[in-house]
Structure formats: structure tokens, C-alpha cells
C-alpha atoms as a PDB file:
ATOM      1  CA  MET A   1       0.000   0.000   0.000  1.00  0.00           C
ATOM      2  CA  ALA A   2       2.667   2.485   1.010  1.00  0.00           C
ATOM      3  CA  GLY A   3       5.110   1.417  -1.671  1.00  0.00           C
ATOM      4  CA  ASP A   4       2.735   2.047  -4.573  1.00  0.00           C
ATOM      5  CA  TYR A   5       0.648   4.815  -3.013  1.00  0.00           C
ATOM      6  CA  PHE A   6       1.528   7.350  -5.720  1.00  0.00           C
ATOM      7  CA  ASN A   7       0.027   5.159  -8.459  1.00  0.00           C
ATOM      8  CA  LEU A   8      -2.907   4.021  -6.332  1.00  0.00           C
ATOM      9  CA  SER A   9      -3.844   7.599  -5.467  1.00  0.00           C
ATOM     10  CA  GLN A  10      -4.432   8.557  -9.109  1.00  0.00           C
ATOM     11  CA  PRO A  11      -8.099   9.183 -10.039  1.00  0.00           C
ATOM     12  CA  GLY A  12      -8.116   6.337 -12.567  1.00  0.00           C
ATOM     13  CA  MET A  13      -6.908   3.789 -10.014  1.00  0.00           C
ATOM     14  CA  VAL A  14      -9.835   3.861  -7.582  1.00  0.00           C
ATOM     15  CA  GLY A  15     -10.520   0.144  -8.058  1.00  0.00           C
ATOM     16  CA  GLY A  16      -6.894  -0.780  -7.379  1.00  0.00           C
ATOM     17  CA  PHE A  17      -6.828   1.442  -4.306  1.00  0.00           C
ATOM     18  CA  VAL A  18     -10.017  -0.140  -2.951  1.00  0.00           C
ATOM     19  CA  VAL A  19      -8.698  -3.681  -3.469  1.00  0.00           C
ATOM     20  CA  VAL A  20      -5.235  -3.032  -2.006  1.00  0.00           C
ATOM     21  CA  TYR A  21      -6.615  -1.051   0.930  1.00  0.00           C
ATOM     22  CA  GLY A  22      -9.236  -3.751   1.519  1.00  0.00           C
ATOM     23  CA  VAL A  23      -6.547  -6.441   1.694  1.00  0.00           C
ATOM     24  CA  PHE A  24      -4.435  -4.208   3.984  1.00  0.00           C
ATOM     25  CA  LEU A  25      -7.380  -3.605   6.308  1.00  0.00           C
ATOM     26  CA  ALA A  26      -8.548  -7.240   6.286  1.00  0.00           C
ATOM     27  CA  LEU A  27      -5.090  -8.518   7.187  1.00  0.00           C
ATOM     28  CA  GLY A  28      -4.931  -5.941   9.971  1.00  0.00           C
ATOM     29  CA  GLU A  29      -8.210  -7.237  11.396  1.00  0.00           C
ATOM     30  CA  PHE A  30      -6.796 -10.769  11.656  1.00  0.00           C
ATOM     31  CA  GLY A  31      -3.875  -9.529  13.730  1.00  0.00           C
ATOM     32  CA  PRO A  32      -3.086  -8.843  17.371  1.00  0.00           C
ATOM     33  CA  GLY A  33      -5.798  -6.236  17.874  1.00  0.00           C
ATOM     34  CA  ASN A  34      -8.529  -8.827  17.546  1.00  0.00           C
ATOM     35  CA  ASN A  35      -6.614 -11.680  19.117  1.00  0.00           C
ATOM     36  CA  ILE A  36      -5.571  -9.898  22.299  1.00  0.00           C
ATOM     37  CA  GLY A  37      -8.853 -10.864  23.985  1.00  0.00           C
ATOM     38  CA  LEU A  38      -8.590 -14.435  22.752  1.00  0.00           C
ATOM     39  CA  LEU A  39      -5.056 -14.751  24.079  1.00  0.00           C
ATOM     40  CA  ALA A  40      -6.051 -13.248  27.416  1.00  0.00           C
ATOM     41  CA  ALA A  41      -8.977 -15.645  27.715  1.00  0.00           C
ATOM     42  CA  LYS A  42      -7.125 -18.804  26.689  1.00  0.00           C
ATOM     43  CA  THR A  43      -3.661 -18.499  28.251  1.00  0.00           C
ATOM     44  CA  CYS A  44      -4.420 -18.130  31.944  1.00  0.00           C
ATOM     45  CA  ALA A  45      -6.167 -19.859  34.807  1.00  0.00           C
ATOM     46  CA  THR A  46      -9.881 -19.307  35.291  1.00  0.00           C
ATOM     47  CA  GLY A  47      -9.360 -17.587  38.646  1.00  0.00           C
ATOM     48  CA  ILE A  48      -7.384 -14.705  37.150  1.00  0.00           C
ATOM     49  CA  ARG A  49      -8.891 -14.502  33.669  1.00  0.00           C
ATOM     50  CA  GLY A  50     -10.971 -11.380  34.344  1.00  0.00           C
ATOM     51  CA  LYS A  51      -8.034  -9.376  35.633  1.00  0.00           C
ATOM     52  CA  TYR A  52      -5.794 -10.628  32.813  1.00  0.00           C
ATOM     53  CA  TYR A  53      -8.398  -9.677  30.200  1.00  0.00           C
ATOM     54  CA  GLY A  54      -8.829  -6.254  31.827  1.00  0.00           C
ATOM     55  CA  ILE A  55      -5.086  -5.589  31.641  1.00  0.00           C
ATOM     56  CA  ALA A  56      -5.017  -6.676  27.993  1.00  0.00           C
ATOM     57  CA  ALA A  57      -7.972  -4.405  27.182  1.00  0.00           C
ATOM     58  CA  ALA A  58      -6.336  -1.474  28.985  1.00  0.00           C
ATOM     59  CA  ILE A  59      -3.140  -1.948  26.977  1.00  0.00           C
ATOM     60  CA  GLY A  60      -5.231  -1.939  23.800  1.00  0.00           C
ATOM     61  CA  LYS A  61      -6.892   1.327  24.826  1.00  0.00           C
ATOM     62  CA  ILE A  62      -3.505   2.884  25.603  1.00  0.00           C
ATOM     63  CA  GLY A  63      -2.281   1.793  22.167  1.00  0.00           C
ATOM     64  CA  ALA A  64      -5.289   3.424  20.518  1.00  0.00           C
ATOM     65  CA  PHE A  65      -4.659   6.661  22.407  1.00  0.00           C
ATOM     66  CA  VAL A  66      -0.951   6.710  21.557  1.00  0.00           C
ATOM     67  CA  GLY A  67      -1.668   5.953  17.896  1.00  0.00           C
ATOM     68  CA  THR A  68      -4.150   8.809  17.679  1.00  0.00           C
ATOM     69  CA  TRP A  69      -1.772  11.180  19.443  1.00  0.00           C
ATOM     70  CA  VAL A  70       1.269  10.248  17.290  1.00  0.00           C
ATOM     71  CA  PHE A  71      -0.537  10.209  13.916  1.00  0.00           C
ATOM     72  CA  PRO A  72      -0.134  13.959  13.164  1.00  0.00           C
ATOM     73  CA  TYR A  73       3.585  13.716  13.930  1.00  0.00           C
ATOM     74  CA  ILE A  74       3.963  10.793  11.527  1.00  0.00           C
ATOM     75  CA  GLN A  75       2.294  12.795   8.769  1.00  0.00           C
ATOM     76  CA  ALA A  76       4.312  15.922   9.584  1.00  0.00           C
ATOM     77  CA  ALA A  77       7.566  13.962   9.208  1.00  0.00           C
ATOM     78  CA  ALA A  78       6.966  13.883   5.437  1.00  0.00           C
ATOM     79  CA  GLY A  79       7.176  17.647   5.151  1.00  0.00           C
ATOM     80  CA  ASP A  80       5.375  19.235   2.202  1.00  0.00           C
ATOM     81  CA  ASN A  81       5.348  16.094   0.044  1.00  0.00           C
ATOM     82  CA  ALA A  82       1.660  15.147  -0.275  1.00  0.00           C
ATOM     83  CA  VAL A  83       2.359  11.558  -1.373  1.00  0.00           C
ATOM     84  CA  ALA A  84       4.818  10.947   1.478  1.00  0.00           C
ATOM     85  CA  THR A  85       2.337  12.450   3.958  1.00  0.00           C
ATOM     86  CA  ALA A  86      -0.123   9.716   2.975  1.00  0.00           C
ATOM     87  CA  GLN A  87       2.562   7.000   2.718  1.00  0.00           C
ATOM     88  CA  TYR A  88       4.222   7.412   6.115  1.00  0.00           C
ATOM     89  CA  PRO A  89       1.262   6.169   8.205  1.00  0.00           C
ATOM     90  CA  PHE A  90       1.091   3.045   6.028  1.00  0.00           C
ATOM     91  CA  TRP A  91       4.847   2.460   6.427  1.00  0.00           C
ATOM     92  CA  VAL A  92       4.532   2.749  10.205  1.00  0.00           C
ATOM     93  CA  SER A  93       1.467   0.499  10.279  1.00  0.00           C
ATOM     94  CA  SER A  94       3.120  -2.099   8.062  1.00  0.00           C
ATOM     95  CA  SER A  95       6.239  -2.068  10.233  1.00  0.00           C
ATOM     96  CA  LEU A  96       4.165  -2.586  13.363  1.00  0.00           C
ATOM     97  CA  CYS A  97       2.327  -5.446  11.647  1.00  0.00           C
ATOM     98  CA  VAL A  98       5.629  -7.164  10.815  1.00  0.00           C
ATOM     99  CA  LEU A  99       6.799  -6.674  14.412  1.00  0.00           C
ATOM    100  CA  SER A 100       3.495  -8.094  15.705  1.00  0.00           C
ATOM    101  CA  ALA A 101       3.804 -11.110  13.419  1.00  0.00           C
ATOM    102  CA  ALA A 102       7.353 -11.771  14.633  1.00  0.00           C
ATOM    103  CA  LEU A 103       6.253 -11.513  18.269  1.00  0.00           C
ATOM    104  CA  ALA A 104       3.318 -13.843  17.620  1.00  0.00           C
ATOM    105  CA  LEU A 105       5.435 -16.428  15.808  1.00  0.00           C
ATOM    106  CA  PHE A 106       8.328 -16.505  18.242  1.00  0.00           C
ATOM    107  CA  CYS A 107       7.004 -15.391  21.644  1.00  0.00           C
ATOM    108  CA  LEU A 108       3.484 -16.776  22.095  1.00  0.00           C
ATOM    109  CA  PRO A 109       3.013 -20.114  23.848  1.00  0.00           C
ATOM    110  CA  HIS A 110       1.253 -23.023  22.180  1.00  0.00           C
ATOM    111  CA  ILE A 111      -2.490 -22.791  22.775  1.00  0.00           C
ATOM    112  CA  GLY A 112      -4.229 -26.145  22.468  1.00  0.00           C
ATOM    113  CA  GLN A 113      -7.653 -27.513  23.295  1.00  0.00           C
ATOM    114  CA  ASP A 114      -6.634 -28.278  26.874  1.00  0.00           C
ATOM    115  CA  THR A 115      -4.669 -25.105  27.660  1.00  0.00           C
ATOM    116  CA  ILE A 116      -7.231 -23.726  30.110  1.00  0.00           C
ATOM    117  CA  ALA A 117      -7.446 -27.037  32.011  1.00  0.00           C
ATOM    118  CA  LEU A 118      -3.638 -27.201  32.188  1.00  0.00           C
ATOM    119  CA  GLU A 119      -3.408 -23.615  33.419  1.00  0.00           C
ATOM    120  CA  ASP A 120      -6.106 -24.286  36.028  1.00  0.00           C
ATOM    121  CA  ALA A 121      -4.182 -27.340  37.288  1.00  0.00           C
ATOM    122  CA  ARG A 122      -0.912 -25.394  37.383  1.00  0.00           C
ATOM    123  CA  PHE A 123      -2.621 -22.507  39.216  1.00  0.00           C
ATOM    124  CA  ARG A 124      -4.102 -24.897  41.792  1.00  0.00           C
ATOM    125  CA  ALA A 125      -0.678 -26.518  42.286  1.00  0.00           C
ATOM    126  CA  TYR A 126       0.905 -23.081  42.711  1.00  0.00           C
ATOM    127  CA  LEU A 127      -1.681 -22.075  45.309  1.00  0.00           C
ATOM    128  CA  GLU A 128      -1.259 -25.325  47.240  1.00  0.00           C
ATOM    129  CA  ALA A 129       2.540 -25.037  47.136  1.00  0.00           C
ATOM    130  CA  ASN A 130       2.234 -21.581  48.693  1.00  0.00           C
ATOM    131  CA  GLY A 131      -0.059 -22.652  51.526  1.00  0.00           C
ATOM    132  CA  TYR A 132      -3.511 -21.753  50.174  1.00  0.00           C
ATOM    133  CA  ASP A 133      -6.503 -23.965  50.927  1.00  0.00           C
ATOM    134  CA  THR A 134      -7.905 -24.982  47.550  1.00  0.00           C
ATOM    135  CA  ARG A 135     -10.535 -27.480  48.685  1.00  0.00           C
ATOM    136  CA  GLN A 136     -13.378 -25.143  47.698  1.00  0.00           C
ATOM    137  CA  LEU A 137     -11.734 -23.844  44.529  1.00  0.00           C
ATOM    138  CA  GLY A 138     -14.064 -24.451  41.589  1.00  0.00           C
ATOM    139  CA  LEU A 139     -17.154 -25.442  43.558  1.00  0.00           C
ATOM    140  CA  LYS A 140     -20.516 -24.322  42.250  1.00  0.00           C
ATOM    141  CA  LYS A 141     -23.042 -22.407  44.326  1.00  0.00           C
ATOM    142  CA  GLY A 142     -24.590 -24.688  46.918  1.00  0.00           C
ATOM    143  CA  GLU A 143     -21.953 -27.377  46.389  1.00  0.00           C
ATOM    144  CA  SER A 144     -19.796 -28.456  49.304  1.00  0.00           C
ATOM    145  CA  VAL A 145     -16.468 -30.220  49.588  1.00  0.00           C
ATOM    146  CA  GLU A 146     -18.210 -33.428  50.702  1.00  0.00           C
ATOM    147  CA  ASN A 147     -20.476 -33.793  47.641  1.00  0.00           C
ATOM    148  CA  ALA A 148     -18.153 -32.317  45.006  1.00  0.00           C
ATOM    149  CA  HIS A 149     -16.771 -34.501  42.255  1.00  0.00           C
ATOM    150  CA  ASP A 150     -13.030 -34.478  41.662  1.00  0.00           C
ATOM    151  CA  SER A 151     -13.412 -35.660  38.069  1.00  0.00           C
ATOM    152  CA  ASP A 152     -12.196 -32.312  36.710  1.00  0.00           C
ATOM    153  CA  ILE A 153      -8.792 -32.683  38.343  1.00  0.00           C
ATOM    154  CA  PRO A 154      -6.464 -35.326  36.915  1.00  0.00           C
ATOM    155  CA  SER A 155      -5.199 -37.614  39.667  1.00  0.00           C
ATOM    156  CA  GLU A 156      -1.916 -38.420  37.933  1.00  0.00           C
ATOM    157  CA  GLY A 157      -0.858 -34.776  37.540  1.00  0.00           C
ATOM    158  CA  VAL A 158      -0.324 -32.680  34.481  1.00  0.00           C
ATOM    159  CA  ALA A 159       2.919 -32.719  32.517  1.00  0.00           C
ATOM    160  CA  VAL A 160       3.736 -29.301  31.120  1.00  0.00           C
ATOM    161  CA  LYS A 161       6.887 -28.940  29.002  1.00  0.00           C
ATOM    162  CA  GLY A 162       9.017 -31.323  30.995  1.00  0.00           C
ATOM    163  CA  GLU A 163       7.839 -30.371  34.456  1.00  0.00           C
ATOM    164  CA  LYS A 164       5.477 -32.428  36.595  1.00  0.00           C
ATOM    165  CA  THR A 165       2.647 -30.415  38.092  1.00  0.00           C
ATOM    166  CA  VAL A 166       0.494 -32.250  40.607  1.00  0.00           C
ATOM    167  CA  ALA A 167      -3.111 -31.118  40.682  1.00  0.00           C
END
């Protein structure tokens, strides 16, 4: 988009601009902005999910504020060149997209079908190792320790990347 902006901005190239901008926008919608909530919901224990999601949402709001605040400075960096004024925001956005892709490929943990159950078991083991009473953790309203079923907790423990976590 930024590389061919001069040609795409010509009056006869409206169709090309719409297609290229549509692809640019669609690929942006598949990225970290939409997946931040999914990652926050799937990569932590149930007991802390709300706080984790709130922090992720707050970081997203801060990013939106900073982007809005910095945008005029990005355009002003091009000087009087009208084409560069329109190109610079796309260069910055594309660079951030590449950085986001690299972070996602190399820094995110594997998220499988059982990630939440594994995180819950690891969280319970952490709490028990630090002296917390977890007998009532996960009980439904009106359910007591005596009539609760322990079928949700694996009795043999959960192996997570080489470590043995006992639930």
C-alpha cells in the first residue's frame, strides 16, 4: 500500500486502491488487535482470567490513544510532500504489523484444546505449594467439599513442558 501509493492515489486507479486497501485492512483485522482478547482468555487460569483480560484491554486502549496522538507527527515527518504524507502512516502500520507477526510467531506459547485445564491445574498446584486452601476452589453455588466430584482434576498430575505439576 505504502510502496505504490503514488500510483494508487491517481483518479483512474480507484478500483486498485479499494482492493489493495481492503486487503491491507482485512489482514490488519486478523492480527493482534482482535486476538488480544482471545489470548487473554485462553492463556491463563480461570481464577485470574478477568483481571488478565482487563489488563489486555487497557493496553489496547492505551495503544489506541498513543496511535491517535502520534498520527499527526507521523504525517508531519513527510514535510510538504503530499504523497509521502499519505505513505508514512502506512509504512509505520506495516512495520508494526511485521513486528506483531514476529512476536506472535516466536514469543506466544502453544495454545491447544486443553490449555485452560492445564493452566487451572498449574494454578491450583501453585496455590497449594504456597499454603492456600484450595478445597473449595471451583465449587458451584450450593456445592460443598463433601459432595463435590473431583473428576475435573487429573489424579496423575499434568505434565507441562518437561515439568510435573500435581493437581
